[in-house]
């Protein structure tokens, strides 16, 4: 379940399939990555290091995020770059992690983020370890929200989150967090060495009818690429329950997107 985290020495690896078919067939299984070149030290405050930490952040959210647990990098402490030849470029980073709904420090994490060559059009490959122990217990909050939504006489909806002055109503905050966690699935898949993606805005969301244990939602979200300054609109169909966690079932990019006022972007 995604509701209670008691994590010590957390380790995980992810490999995803991009929404655009790859130019060449993917190789099944995990690549055996060997060091190709010495690691070049990077300035932790510069884009390359921040970009790699952002990818690791998205990865953590896809595994442990919920309406009451949304994780973000709060600073890169150390960064290096390794040329992996035909495999691509691997970034070695150490960064501090924060649970953003409570503004709670989660400790230090280290990650290796492999960006494949641009012509392969494959999502980054992530290995991440968080040393030490940290706890986020959201069981009571998630169960309360889940039961309220299951037992409500009408389906919930919301729009314009945050509004034009950056405000989010407290009752909409869990659905802002849920949109952020779901967006991490897309941003992880779409990230490369030329992007730095954040969720900027929820145009609207609607709870869908379902008889399953998982609650269903349709989201229209806007992502912001801080490198190109592009605003990217995505339509997501997602599900959530305390036991099943967050799952993105469908994702569709809308190429006809209008920019939003920067005053409503919350990062």
mmCIF file of C-alpha atoms in Angstrom, residues 12-262:
data_model
loop_
_atom_site.group_PDB
_atom_site.id
_atom_site.type_symbol
_atom_site.label_atom_id
_atom_site.label_comp_id
_atom_site.label_asym_id
_atom_site.label_seq_id
_atom_site.Cartn_x
_atom_site.Cartn_y
_atom_site.Cartn_z
ATOM 1 C CA UNK A 12 14.417 0.635 -6.373
ATOM 2 C CA UNK A 13 14.892 0.512 -10.152
ATOM 3 C CA UNK A 14 12.451 1.577 -12.845
ATOM 4 C CA UNK A 15 12.230 1.123 -16.583
ATOM 5 C CA UNK A 16 9.225 2.537 -18.483
ATOM 6 C CA UNK A 17 7.996 2.548 -22.080
ATOM 7 C CA UNK A 18 7.605 6.018 -23.676
ATOM 8 C CA UNK A 19 4.298 7.160 -25.220
ATOM 9 C CA UNK A 20 6.016 7.525 -28.626
ATOM 10 C CA UNK A 21 7.204 4.274 -30.206
ATOM 11 C CA UNK A 22 10.958 3.901 -30.013
ATOM 12 C CA UNK A 23 12.955 4.133 -33.206
ATOM 13 C CA UNK A 24 14.489 0.738 -32.495
ATOM 14 C CA UNK A 25 13.217 -2.277 -30.528
ATOM 15 C CA UNK A 26 13.731 -2.065 -26.792
ATOM 16 C CA UNK A 27 16.057 -4.529 -25.148
ATOM 17 C CA UNK A 28 14.251 -6.645 -22.538
ATOM 18 C CA UNK A 29 15.541 -6.611 -19.008
ATOM 19 C CA UNK A 30 17.893 -4.313 -17.207
ATOM 20 C CA UNK A 31 21.058 -3.143 -18.903
ATOM 21 C CA UNK A 32 24.286 -4.157 -17.206
ATOM 22 C CA UNK A 33 25.729 -0.687 -16.738
ATOM 23 C CA UNK A 34 29.478 -0.552 -16.374
ATOM 24 C CA UNK A 35 31.551 2.569 -15.819
ATOM 25 C CA UNK A 36 32.699 4.002 -19.133
ATOM 26 C CA UNK A 37 34.528 7.150 -18.058
ATOM 27 C CA UNK A 38 35.604 8.877 -14.843
ATOM 28 C CA UNK A 39 32.826 10.838 -13.150
ATOM 29 C CA UNK A 40 33.025 14.577 -13.878
ATOM 30 C CA UNK A 41 32.049 16.780 -10.936
ATOM 31 C CA UNK A 42 29.089 19.129 -11.553
ATOM 32 C CA UNK A 43 27.888 22.277 -9.810
ATOM 33 C CA UNK A 44 24.939 21.026 -7.670
ATOM 34 C CA UNK A 45 23.028 24.272 -8.260
ATOM 35 C CA UNK A 46 23.112 24.091 -12.061
ATOM 36 C CA UNK A 47 20.413 22.693 -14.356
ATOM 37 C CA UNK A 48 22.026 19.311 -15.117
ATOM 38 C CA UNK A 49 22.132 18.374 -11.428
ATOM 39 C CA UNK A 50 18.679 19.820 -10.721
ATOM 40 C CA UNK A 51 17.262 17.970 -13.718
ATOM 41 C CA UNK A 52 18.572 14.613 -12.512
ATOM 42 C CA UNK A 53 17.204 15.207 -9.005
ATOM 43 C CA UNK A 54 13.829 16.124 -10.481
ATOM 44 C CA UNK A 55 13.725 12.805 -12.352
ATOM 45 C CA UNK A 56 14.534 10.925 -9.125
ATOM 46 C CA UNK A 57 11.786 12.916 -7.393
ATOM 47 C CA UNK A 58 9.249 11.844 -10.022
ATOM 48 C CA UNK A 59 10.356 8.261 -9.611
ATOM 49 C CA UNK A 60 9.818 8.324 -5.841
ATOM 50 C CA UNK A 61 6.327 9.788 -6.323
ATOM 51 C CA UNK A 62 5.338 7.014 -8.714
ATOM 52 C CA UNK A 63 6.166 4.491 -6.007
ATOM 53 C CA UNK A 64 5.128 6.238 -2.769
ATOM 54 C CA UNK A 65 2.940 9.232 -3.619
ATOM 55 C CA UNK A 66 -0.689 9.721 -2.545
ATOM 56 C CA UNK A 67 -3.144 12.585 -1.906
ATOM 57 C CA UNK A 68 -1.352 13.062 1.422
ATOM 58 C CA UNK A 69 2.233 12.204 0.471
ATOM 59 C CA UNK A 70 3.921 14.211 -2.277
ATOM 60 C CA UNK A 71 7.707 14.180 -2.395
ATOM 61 C CA UNK A 72 10.150 16.711 -3.798
ATOM 62 C CA UNK A 73 13.857 17.380 -3.896
ATOM 63 C CA UNK A 74 14.764 20.243 -1.580
ATOM 64 C CA UNK A 75 18.346 20.648 -2.764
ATOM 65 C CA UNK A 76 21.178 18.857 -4.531
ATOM 66 C CA UNK A 77 24.237 18.396 -2.324
ATOM 67 C CA UNK A 78 26.603 16.675 -4.749
ATOM 68 C CA UNK A 79 26.488 15.840 -8.461
ATOM 69 C CA UNK A 80 28.620 14.167 -11.092
ATOM 70 C CA UNK A 81 28.339 13.141 -14.734
ATOM 71 C CA UNK A 82 29.548 9.936 -16.363
ATOM 72 C CA UNK A 83 29.744 9.358 -20.112
ATOM 73 C CA UNK A 84 28.330 5.884 -20.729
ATOM 74 C CA UNK A 85 29.180 5.808 -24.428
ATOM 75 C CA UNK A 86 26.445 4.231 -26.551
ATOM 76 C CA UNK A 87 24.176 3.853 -23.503
ATOM 77 C CA UNK A 88 23.963 7.601 -22.855
ATOM 78 C CA UNK A 89 24.870 9.826 -19.916
ATOM 79 C CA UNK A 90 24.598 8.852 -16.267
ATOM 80 C CA UNK A 91 24.246 11.409 -13.474
ATOM 81 C CA UNK A 92 25.329 10.640 -9.913
ATOM 82 C CA UNK A 93 23.551 12.861 -7.388
ATOM 83 C CA UNK A 94 23.006 13.277 -3.675
ATOM 84 C CA UNK A 95 19.956 15.315 -2.694
ATOM 85 C CA UNK A 96 17.706 16.036 0.256
ATOM 86 C CA UNK A 97 14.116 14.840 0.045
ATOM 87 C CA UNK A 98 11.064 16.602 1.462
ATOM 88 C CA UNK A 99 7.463 15.491 1.941
ATOM 89 C CA UNK A 100 5.757 18.606 0.644
ATOM 90 C CA UNK A 101 2.243 18.319 2.103
ATOM 91 C CA UNK A 102 3.770 18.598 5.603
ATOM 92 C CA UNK A 103 6.963 20.393 4.635
ATOM 93 C CA UNK A 104 8.777 17.553 6.406
ATOM 94 C CA UNK A 105 12.440 16.718 5.755
ATOM 95 C CA UNK A 106 12.934 13.074 4.749
ATOM 96 C CA UNK A 107 16.720 12.951 4.806
ATOM 97 C CA UNK A 108 19.440 12.381 2.231
ATOM 98 C CA UNK A 109 19.036 10.312 -0.937
ATOM 99 C CA UNK A 110 21.498 9.290 -3.609
ATOM 100 C CA UNK A 111 20.562 8.386 -7.158
ATOM 101 C CA UNK A 112 21.972 7.349 -10.500
ATOM 102 C CA UNK A 113 19.936 8.649 -13.431
ATOM 103 C CA UNK A 114 20.768 7.344 -16.883
ATOM 104 C CA UNK A 115 19.552 9.463 -19.784
ATOM 105 C CA UNK A 116 19.639 7.372 -22.941
ATOM 106 C CA UNK A 117 20.818 8.795 -26.249
ATOM 107 C CA UNK A 118 18.287 11.206 -27.759
ATOM 108 C CA UNK A 119 17.776 9.077 -30.862
ATOM 109 C CA UNK A 120 16.619 6.132 -28.737
ATOM 110 C CA UNK A 121 13.652 8.080 -27.320
ATOM 111 C CA UNK A 122 13.587 6.069 -24.116
ATOM 112 C CA UNK A 123 12.703 7.346 -20.635
ATOM 113 C CA UNK A 124 15.445 7.742 -18.033
ATOM 114 C CA UNK A 125 16.549 4.750 -16.004
ATOM 115 C CA UNK A 126 16.666 5.430 -12.273
ATOM 116 C CA UNK A 127 18.369 3.785 -9.325
ATOM 117 C CA UNK A 128 17.820 5.499 -5.984
ATOM 118 C CA UNK A 129 18.769 4.863 -2.365
ATOM 119 C CA UNK A 130 17.597 6.827 0.664
ATOM 120 C CA UNK A 131 19.860 6.255 3.648
ATOM 121 C CA UNK A 132 18.578 6.370 7.178
ATOM 122 C CA UNK A 133 14.985 5.824 8.272
ATOM 123 C CA UNK A 134 11.995 8.084 7.690
ATOM 124 C CA UNK A 135 8.284 7.716 8.288
ATOM 125 C CA UNK A 136 5.148 9.122 6.680
ATOM 126 C CA UNK A 137 1.903 7.679 8.062
ATOM 127 C CA UNK A 138 -1.103 8.846 6.062
ATOM 128 C CA UNK A 139 -3.432 5.904 6.738
ATOM 129 C CA UNK A 140 -6.064 7.782 8.745
ATOM 130 C CA UNK A 141 -6.221 10.732 6.359
ATOM 131 C CA UNK A 142 -6.408 8.545 3.281
ATOM 132 C CA UNK A 143 -9.070 6.259 4.727
ATOM 133 C CA UNK A 144 -11.179 9.244 5.772
ATOM 134 C CA UNK A 145 -10.983 10.809 2.301
ATOM 135 C CA UNK A 146 -11.655 7.485 0.625
ATOM 136 C CA UNK A 147 -14.775 6.755 2.666
ATOM 137 C CA UNK A 148 -16.130 10.280 2.178
ATOM 138 C CA UNK A 149 -15.750 9.976 -1.587
ATOM 139 C CA UNK A 150 -17.170 6.437 -1.689
ATOM 140 C CA UNK A 151 -20.224 7.406 0.360
ATOM 141 C CA UNK A 152 -20.949 10.828 -1.161
ATOM 142 C CA UNK A 153 -24.261 11.270 -2.955
ATOM 143 C CA UNK A 154 -22.622 13.129 -5.846
ATOM 144 C CA UNK A 155 -19.323 12.906 -7.687
ATOM 145 C CA UNK A 156 -16.652 15.464 -6.816
ATOM 146 C CA UNK A 157 -15.117 17.892 -9.289
ATOM 147 C CA UNK A 158 -12.853 20.905 -9.190
ATOM 148 C CA UNK A 159 -11.195 23.418 -11.510
ATOM 149 C CA UNK A 160 -8.558 26.148 -11.766
ATOM 150 C CA UNK A 161 -6.135 24.796 -9.145
ATOM 151 C CA UNK A 162 -4.386 26.978 -8.139
ATOM 152 C CA UNK A 163 -6.379 30.083 -9.109
ATOM 153 C CA UNK A 164 -4.902 33.150 -10.794
ATOM 154 C CA UNK A 165 -3.375 34.422 -7.525
ATOM 155 C CA UNK A 166 -1.901 31.050 -6.570
ATOM 156 C CA UNK A 167 -4.524 30.092 -3.966
ATOM 157 C CA UNK A 168 -5.667 26.513 -3.347
ATOM 158 C CA UNK A 169 -8.738 25.901 -1.181
ATOM 159 C CA UNK A 170 -7.845 23.516 1.668
ATOM 160 C CA UNK A 171 -10.503 20.996 0.612
ATOM 161 C CA UNK A 172 -8.918 20.875 -2.858
ATOM 162 C CA UNK A 173 -5.360 20.334 -1.570
ATOM 163 C CA UNK A 174 -5.502 16.496 -1.609
ATOM 164 C CA UNK A 175 -6.597 16.596 -5.249
ATOM 165 C CA UNK A 176 -3.783 18.992 -6.121
ATOM 166 C CA UNK A 177 -1.370 16.515 -4.524
ATOM 167 C CA UNK A 178 -3.048 13.587 -6.299
ATOM 168 C CA UNK A 179 -2.665 15.413 -9.620
ATOM 169 C CA UNK A 180 0.975 16.074 -8.829
ATOM 170 C CA UNK A 181 1.681 12.427 -8.053
ATOM 171 C CA UNK A 182 -0.111 11.285 -11.230
ATOM 172 C CA UNK A 183 1.798 13.891 -13.239
ATOM 173 C CA UNK A 184 5.064 12.377 -12.008
ATOM 174 C CA UNK A 185 4.262 9.230 -14.006
ATOM 175 C CA UNK A 186 4.117 11.355 -17.165
ATOM 176 C CA UNK A 187 7.036 13.638 -16.311
ATOM 177 C CA UNK A 188 9.265 10.658 -15.530
ATOM 178 C CA UNK A 189 8.409 9.108 -18.863
ATOM 179 C CA UNK A 190 8.860 12.356 -20.824
ATOM 180 C CA UNK A 191 12.059 13.623 -19.182
ATOM 181 C CA UNK A 192 15.364 13.811 -21.037
ATOM 182 C CA UNK A 193 18.582 15.847 -20.865
ATOM 183 C CA UNK A 194 16.820 18.862 -22.407
ATOM 184 C CA UNK A 195 13.826 19.109 -20.059
ATOM 185 C CA UNK A 196 12.983 20.145 -16.495
ATOM 186 C CA UNK A 197 9.318 19.371 -15.900
ATOM 187 C CA UNK A 198 6.960 20.446 -13.124
ATOM 188 C CA UNK A 199 3.198 20.328 -12.770
ATOM 189 C CA UNK A 200 1.981 23.910 -13.104
ATOM 190 C CA UNK A 201 -1.806 23.823 -12.977
ATOM 191 C CA UNK A 202 -4.899 21.625 -12.837
ATOM 192 C CA UNK A 203 -7.418 22.935 -15.329
ATOM 193 C CA UNK A 204 -10.079 20.604 -13.960
ATOM 194 C CA UNK A 205 -10.673 17.184 -12.461
ATOM 195 C CA UNK A 206 -13.765 15.023 -12.185
ATOM 196 C CA UNK A 207 -14.473 11.945 -10.129
ATOM 197 C CA UNK A 208 -15.774 9.139 -12.358
ATOM 198 C CA UNK A 209 -18.406 6.534 -11.596
ATOM 199 C CA UNK A 210 -16.966 3.151 -10.666
ATOM 200 C CA UNK A 211 -17.955 0.035 -8.775
ATOM 201 C CA UNK A 212 -14.365 -1.002 -8.200
ATOM 202 C CA UNK A 213 -12.434 -0.450 -4.991
ATOM 203 C CA UNK A 214 -10.201 2.029 -6.801
ATOM 204 C CA UNK A 215 -11.700 5.525 -7.156
ATOM 205 C CA UNK A 216 -11.433 6.939 -10.689
ATOM 206 C CA UNK A 217 -10.630 10.500 -11.740
ATOM 207 C CA UNK A 218 -10.244 12.379 -15.012
ATOM 208 C CA UNK A 219 -7.661 15.191 -14.851
ATOM 209 C CA UNK A 220 -6.723 17.935 -17.295
ATOM 210 C CA UNK A 221 -3.307 19.160 -16.179
ATOM 211 C CA UNK A 222 -0.678 21.579 -17.419
ATOM 212 C CA UNK A 223 3.010 20.758 -17.175
ATOM 213 C CA UNK A 224 5.710 23.423 -17.384
ATOM 214 C CA UNK A 225 9.075 22.751 -18.993
ATOM 215 C CA UNK A 226 11.383 25.245 -17.297
ATOM 216 C CA UNK A 227 14.031 24.864 -20.004
ATOM 217 C CA UNK A 228 11.914 25.580 -23.091
ATOM 218 C CA UNK A 229 9.200 27.467 -21.128
ATOM 219 C CA UNK A 230 6.606 25.355 -22.915
ATOM 220 C CA UNK A 231 3.255 24.607 -21.302
ATOM 221 C CA UNK A 232 2.147 21.048 -22.059
ATOM 222 C CA UNK A 233 -1.450 19.937 -21.553
ATOM 223 C CA UNK A 234 -2.206 16.333 -20.649
ATOM 224 C CA UNK A 235 -5.473 14.502 -20.037
ATOM 225 C CA UNK A 236 -5.090 11.715 -17.471
ATOM 226 C CA UNK A 237 -7.383 8.926 -16.365
ATOM 227 C CA UNK A 238 -6.173 7.753 -12.969
ATOM 228 C CA UNK A 239 -7.271 5.626 -10.077
ATOM 229 C CA UNK A 240 -6.545 5.752 -6.367
ATOM 230 C CA UNK A 241 -7.358 3.904 -3.156
ATOM 231 C CA UNK A 242 -5.470 3.620 0.142
ATOM 232 C CA UNK A 243 -4.611 -0.002 -0.567
ATOM 233 C CA UNK A 244 -4.039 0.203 -4.328
ATOM 234 C CA UNK A 245 -2.202 3.527 -4.459
ATOM 235 C CA UNK A 246 -2.131 5.847 -7.480
ATOM 236 C CA UNK A 247 -2.242 4.398 -10.985
ATOM 237 C CA UNK A 248 -2.317 6.259 -14.286
ATOM 238 C CA UNK A 249 -4.513 4.228 -16.630
ATOM 239 C CA UNK A 250 -4.566 6.505 -19.685
ATOM 240 C CA UNK A 251 -2.600 9.594 -20.714
ATOM 241 C CA UNK A 252 -3.134 11.802 -23.757
ATOM 242 C CA UNK A 253 -1.131 14.860 -24.752
ATOM 243 C CA UNK A 254 -3.065 17.817 -26.181
ATOM 244 C CA UNK A 255 -0.846 19.755 -28.618
ATOM 245 C CA UNK A 256 -3.313 22.696 -28.685
ATOM 246 C CA UNK A 257 -2.496 24.343 -25.406
ATOM 247 C CA UNK A 258 -2.838 27.947 -24.253
ATOM 248 C CA UNK A 259 -0.322 29.338 -21.754
ATOM 249 C CA UNK A 260 -1.461 30.217 -18.231
ATOM 250 C CA UNK A 261 -0.478 33.221 -16.081
ATOM 251 C CA UNK A 262 2.840 32.550 -14.347
#
